[in-house]
Amino acid sequence: AVAFRIDREGIMRESIGRGLERLGLRDLTSIGRIPLEPPDPIKQQVKEGAVIDSVFYESHGILQGKPWWFLNCLCKLDDDQEGLIGFGIDITERKRAERRLAMHDAIADILTTAVGITDAYPQILKAVCETLEWKVGILWQMDYQRQALGAAAIWPPDSPQAQAMSSPTPNWALTPDVGLAGQAWDIRKPIWIKDIADYPKDPRNQTALKVGL
């Protein structure tokens, strides 16, 4: 959990708590603004003195390639003191469970009506990207002739970013242990990284940088 203080302009001034570690802060106390600061509409309410009851809002971010969520509450201070006090609790695991359940249900609905698994690939990829709020998704499939992975579907289908990241090239192939997808294929486990554009083990890192990923 994290406790923090908001001034009358809606700006965070100080915070304390073990939850700061989730945000990448090593110390358990912090002076200044952190990602749990309220969004602009709530800041405007604070400036106008319109916050009477408790106000709740969620904060979301990514640390080392993994998303986090906090549920925050702002409350007025006693004795007409200026500013507000806030509390935030880590709800990352709950959010992950909600998203996974939504994704599971969406894919189950697709599979119940699909003629075949190949036909269902684009719909499944769409469901995964939309429920997990991914900008780009590529579904890789084994190409036995090349002994490498090839893109079976991309999402969004008209995305220049997805097209650039999935296009084959004569200079490299996603064989085991080559590229992010190749490494995940090799160890049979998911791999999370912070930034593929800054990941030298993937030959598409410069492409990712060019297309804004």
CSV table of C-alpha atoms in Angstrom, one decimal:
chain,number,residue,atom,x,y,z
A,1,ALA,CA,0.0,0.0,0.0
A,2,VAL,CA,1.0,3.6,-0.4
A,3,ALA,CA,-0.1,6.7,1.5
A,4,PHE,CA,0.3,10.2,-0.1
A,5,ARG,CA,-0.5,13.9,0.2
A,6,ILE,CA,-2.1,16.0,-2.5
A,7,ASP,CA,-1.9,19.8,-2.4
A,8,ARG,CA,-4.7,22.2,-3.3
A,9,GLU,CA,-3.5,22.2,-6.9
A,10,GLY,CA,-4.0,18.4,-7.2
A,11,ILE,CA,-0.2,17.9,-7.2
A,12,MET,CA,1.4,15.0,-5.2
A,13,ARG,CA,4.0,16.2,-2.7
A,14,GLU,CA,5.0,13.2,-0.7
A,15,SER,CA,4.3,9.5,-0.4
A,16,ILE,CA,5.2,6.6,1.8
A,17,GLY,CA,4.7,2.8,1.8
A,18,ARG,CA,5.9,-0.5,0.5
A,19,GLY,CA,3.8,-0.2,-2.5
A,20,LEU,CA,6.4,2.3,-3.9
A,21,GLU,CA,8.5,-0.8,-4.8
A,22,ARG,CA,5.8,-1.8,-7.4
A,23,LEU,CA,6.5,1.6,-9.1
A,24,GLY,CA,10.2,1.0,-9.2
A,25,LEU,CA,11.1,3.2,-6.3
A,26,ARG,CA,13.6,1.6,-3.9
A,27,ASP,CA,13.0,3.8,-0.9
A,28,LEU,CA,9.8,3.5,1.1
A,29,THR,CA,9.4,7.3,1.2
A,30,SER,CA,9.3,9.7,-1.7
A,31,ILE,CA,9.2,13.4,-2.1
A,32,GLY,CA,7.5,14.8,-5.2
A,33,ARG,CA,5.2,13.3,-7.9
A,34,ILE,CA,4.8,9.6,-8.5
A,35,PRO,CA,2.5,7.7,-11.0
A,36,LEU,CA,-0.3,7.5,-8.5
A,37,GLU,CA,-1.1,11.2,-8.9
A,38,PRO,CA,-4.8,11.8,-9.8
A,39,PRO,CA,-5.9,12.3,-13.4
A,40,ASP,CA,-6.7,15.8,-14.7
A,41,PRO,CA,-10.5,15.7,-14.1
A,42,ILE,CA,-9.9,14.9,-10.4
A,43,LYS,CA,-7.2,17.5,-10.2
A,44,GLN,CA,-9.6,20.1,-11.4
A,45,GLN,CA,-12.1,19.1,-8.7
A,46,VAL,CA,-9.3,19.5,-6.1
A,47,LYS,CA,-8.5,23.0,-7.5
A,48,GLU,CA,-12.1,24.0,-7.3
A,49,GLY,CA,-12.6,22.6,-3.8
A,50,ALA,CA,-15.3,20.3,-5.1
A,51,VAL,CA,-14.0,17.2,-3.4
A,52,ILE,CA,-16.4,16.6,-0.5
A,53,ASP,CA,-16.7,12.8,-0.2
A,54,SER,CA,-14.0,10.2,-0.9
A,55,VAL,CA,-12.9,10.0,-4.6
A,56,PHE,CA,-11.7,6.8,-6.1
A,57,TYR,CA,-9.6,6.3,-9.2
A,58,GLU,CA,-7.2,3.7,-10.8
A,59,SER,CA,-3.6,4.2,-11.8
A,60,HIS,CA,-1.9,2.0,-14.4
A,61,GLY,CA,1.7,1.7,-15.6
A,62,ILE,CA,4.4,-0.7,-16.7
A,63,LEU,CA,7.6,-1.6,-14.9
A,64,GLN,CA,10.2,-3.8,-16.6
A,65,GLY,CA,7.8,-4.9,-19.2
A,66,LYS,CA,5.1,-5.9,-16.7
A,67,PRO,CA,1.9,-3.9,-16.1
A,68,TRP,CA,0.7,-2.8,-12.6
A,69,TRP,CA,-2.5,-1.3,-11.3
A,70,PHE,CA,-3.4,0.6,-8.1
A,71,LEU,CA,-6.8,1.6,-6.7
A,72,ASN,CA,-6.5,5.0,-5.0
A,73,CYS,CA,-8.8,7.0,-2.7
A,74,LEU,CA,-8.6,10.7,-1.9
A,75,CYS,CA,-10.0,12.1,1.3
A,76,LYS,CA,-10.3,15.6,2.8
A,77,LEU,CA,-8.1,16.4,5.8
A,78,ASP,CA,-9.7,17.3,9.1
A,79,ASP,CA,-9.9,20.8,10.5
A,80,ASP,CA,-10.1,22.6,7.1
A,81,GLN,CA,-6.4,21.7,6.4
A,82,GLU,CA,-5.4,22.4,2.8
A,83,GLY,CA,-5.0,19.6,0.4
A,84,LEU,CA,-6.0,15.9,0.5
A,85,ILE,CA,-4.7,12.7,1.8
A,86,GLY,CA,-4.7,9.6,-0.4
A,87,PHE,CA,-4.2,5.9,-0.1
A,88,GLY,CA,-3.4,3.4,-2.8
A,89,ILE,CA,-3.6,-0.4,-2.8
A,90,ASP,CA,-2.0,-2.7,-5.3
A,91,ILE,CA,-4.7,-4.5,-7.4
A,92,THR,CA,-2.4,-5.9,-10.0
A,93,GLU,CA,-3.2,-9.5,-9.4
A,94,ARG,CA,-6.9,-8.8,-9.4
A,95,LYS,CA,-6.7,-7.0,-12.7
A,96,ARG,CA,-4.6,-9.7,-14.2
A,97,ALA,CA,-7.1,-12.3,-13.1
A,98,GLU,CA,-10.0,-10.3,-14.6
A,99,ARG,CA,-8.2,-9.9,-17.9
A,100,ARG,CA,-7.3,-13.5,-18.1
A,101,LEU,CA,-10.9,-14.6,-17.4
A,102,ALA,CA,-12.2,-12.1,-20.0
A,103,MET,CA,-9.6,-13.5,-22.5
A,104,HIS,CA,-10.5,-17.1,-21.7
A,105,ASP,CA,-14.2,-16.5,-22.2
A,106,ALA,CA,-13.7,-14.6,-25.5
A,107,ILE,CA,-11.5,-17.4,-26.9
A,108,ALA,CA,-13.9,-20.1,-25.7
A,109,ASP,CA,-16.7,-18.4,-27.6
A,110,ILE,CA,-14.6,-18.2,-30.7
A,111,LEU,CA,-13.6,-21.9,-30.5
A,112,THR,CA,-17.3,-23.1,-30.1
A,113,THR,CA,-18.2,-21.6,-33.5
A,114,ALA,CA,-14.9,-22.0,-35.4
A,115,VAL,CA,-14.8,-24.3,-38.4
A,116,GLY,CA,-11.1,-25.0,-37.8
A,117,ILE,CA,-8.3,-23.8,-35.7
A,118,THR,CA,-6.5,-22.1,-38.6
A,119,ASP,CA,-9.7,-20.1,-39.4
A,120,ALA,CA,-9.9,-19.1,-35.7
A,121,TYR,CA,-6.3,-17.7,-35.5
A,122,PRO,CA,-7.2,-14.1,-36.5
A,123,GLN,CA,-10.2,-14.0,-34.1
A,124,ILE,CA,-8.2,-15.4,-31.2
A,125,LEU,CA,-5.4,-12.9,-31.7
A,126,LYS,CA,-7.9,-10.1,-31.8
A,127,ALA,CA,-9.5,-11.3,-28.6
A,128,VAL,CA,-6.1,-11.5,-26.9
A,129,CYS,CA,-5.0,-8.0,-28.0
A,130,GLU,CA,-8.3,-6.4,-27.1
A,131,THR,CA,-8.7,-7.9,-23.7
A,132,LEU,CA,-5.1,-7.3,-22.7
A,133,GLU,CA,-5.0,-3.9,-24.4
A,134,TRP,CA,-2.0,-4.7,-26.6
A,135,LYS,CA,-1.2,-2.3,-29.5
A,136,VAL,CA,0.2,-5.0,-31.7
A,137,GLY,CA,-0.1,-8.8,-31.8
A,138,ILE,CA,1.6,-11.4,-33.9
A,139,LEU,CA,0.7,-15.1,-33.9
A,140,TRP,CA,3.7,-17.2,-34.9
A,141,GLN,CA,3.4,-20.6,-36.4
A,142,MET,CA,6.0,-23.2,-37.3
A,143,ASP,CA,7.1,-23.2,-40.9
A,144,TYR,CA,8.5,-26.7,-41.3
A,145,GLN,CA,10.1,-26.0,-44.7
A,146,ARG,CA,12.2,-23.1,-43.3
A,147,GLN,CA,12.4,-24.7,-39.8
A,148,ALA,CA,11.5,-21.3,-38.5
A,149,LEU,CA,8.5,-19.3,-37.2
A,150,GLY,CA,6.3,-17.5,-39.6
A,151,ALA,CA,3.4,-15.0,-38.9
A,152,ALA,CA,0.1,-16.8,-39.1
A,153,ALA,CA,-1.9,-13.7,-38.1
A,154,ILE,CA,-1.3,-10.1,-37.1
A,155,TRP,CA,-3.5,-7.6,-35.2
A,156,PRO,CA,-4.6,-5.0,-36.2
A,157,PRO,CA,-4.5,-6.5,-39.7
A,158,ASP,CA,-3.9,-3.1,-41.3
A,159,SER,CA,-1.3,-2.0,-38.8
A,160,PRO,CA,2.0,-0.8,-40.4
A,161,GLN,CA,3.7,-1.7,-37.1
A,162,ALA,CA,2.4,-5.3,-37.1
A,163,GLN,CA,3.2,-5.7,-40.8
A,164,ALA,CA,6.7,-4.4,-40.3
A,165,MET,CA,7.4,-6.6,-37.3
A,166,SER,CA,6.0,-9.8,-38.9
A,167,SER,CA,7.4,-9.4,-42.4
A,168,PRO,CA,10.0,-12.1,-43.3
A,169,THR,CA,13.5,-11.0,-44.3
A,170,PRO,CA,16.4,-12.9,-46.0
A,171,ASN,CA,18.8,-11.6,-43.4
A,172,TRP,CA,17.4,-13.6,-40.5
A,173,ALA,CA,14.8,-16.2,-39.5
A,174,LEU,CA,13.0,-16.8,-36.1
A,175,THR,CA,14.6,-20.1,-35.4
A,176,PRO,CA,15.0,-21.5,-31.8
A,177,ASP,CA,16.8,-18.9,-29.6
A,178,VAL,CA,16.6,-16.2,-32.3
A,179,GLY,CA,14.5,-13.2,-31.5
A,180,LEU,CA,11.9,-12.9,-28.7
A,181,ALA,CA,9.5,-15.3,-30.3
A,182,GLY,CA,12.3,-17.8,-31.0
A,183,GLN,CA,13.5,-17.7,-27.4
A,184,ALA,CA,10.0,-18.3,-26.1
A,185,TRP,CA,9.6,-21.2,-28.5
A,186,ASP,CA,13.0,-22.6,-27.4
A,187,ILE,CA,12.3,-22.6,-23.6
A,188,ARG,CA,8.5,-23.1,-23.9
A,189,LYS,CA,7.8,-20.3,-21.5
A,190,PRO,CA,6.6,-16.7,-21.9
A,191,ILE,CA,9.3,-14.0,-21.9
A,192,TRP,CA,8.6,-10.4,-20.7
A,193,ILE,CA,10.9,-7.5,-21.7
A,194,LYS,CA,10.7,-3.8,-21.1
A,195,ASP,CA,11.5,-2.6,-24.7
A,196,ILE,CA,12.0,-4.7,-27.8
A,197,ALA,CA,13.7,-1.7,-29.5
A,198,ASP,CA,16.4,-1.9,-26.9
A,199,TYR,CA,16.7,-5.7,-26.9
A,200,PRO,CA,19.8,-6.7,-28.9
A,201,LYS,CA,18.8,-10.4,-28.9
A,202,ASP,CA,16.0,-9.7,-31.3
A,203,PRO,CA,17.0,-8.9,-34.9
A,204,ARG,CA,13.8,-6.8,-35.3
A,205,ASN,CA,14.9,-4.3,-32.6
A,206,GLN,CA,15.8,-1.6,-35.1
A,207,THR,CA,12.6,-2.2,-37.0
A,208,ALA,CA,10.7,-1.8,-33.7
A,209,LEU,CA,12.5,1.5,-33.2
A,210,LYS,CA,11.6,2.8,-36.6
A,211,VAL,CA,7.9,2.0,-36.3
A,212,GLY,CA,7.5,3.3,-32.8
A,213,LEU,CA,7.4,0.2,-30.7
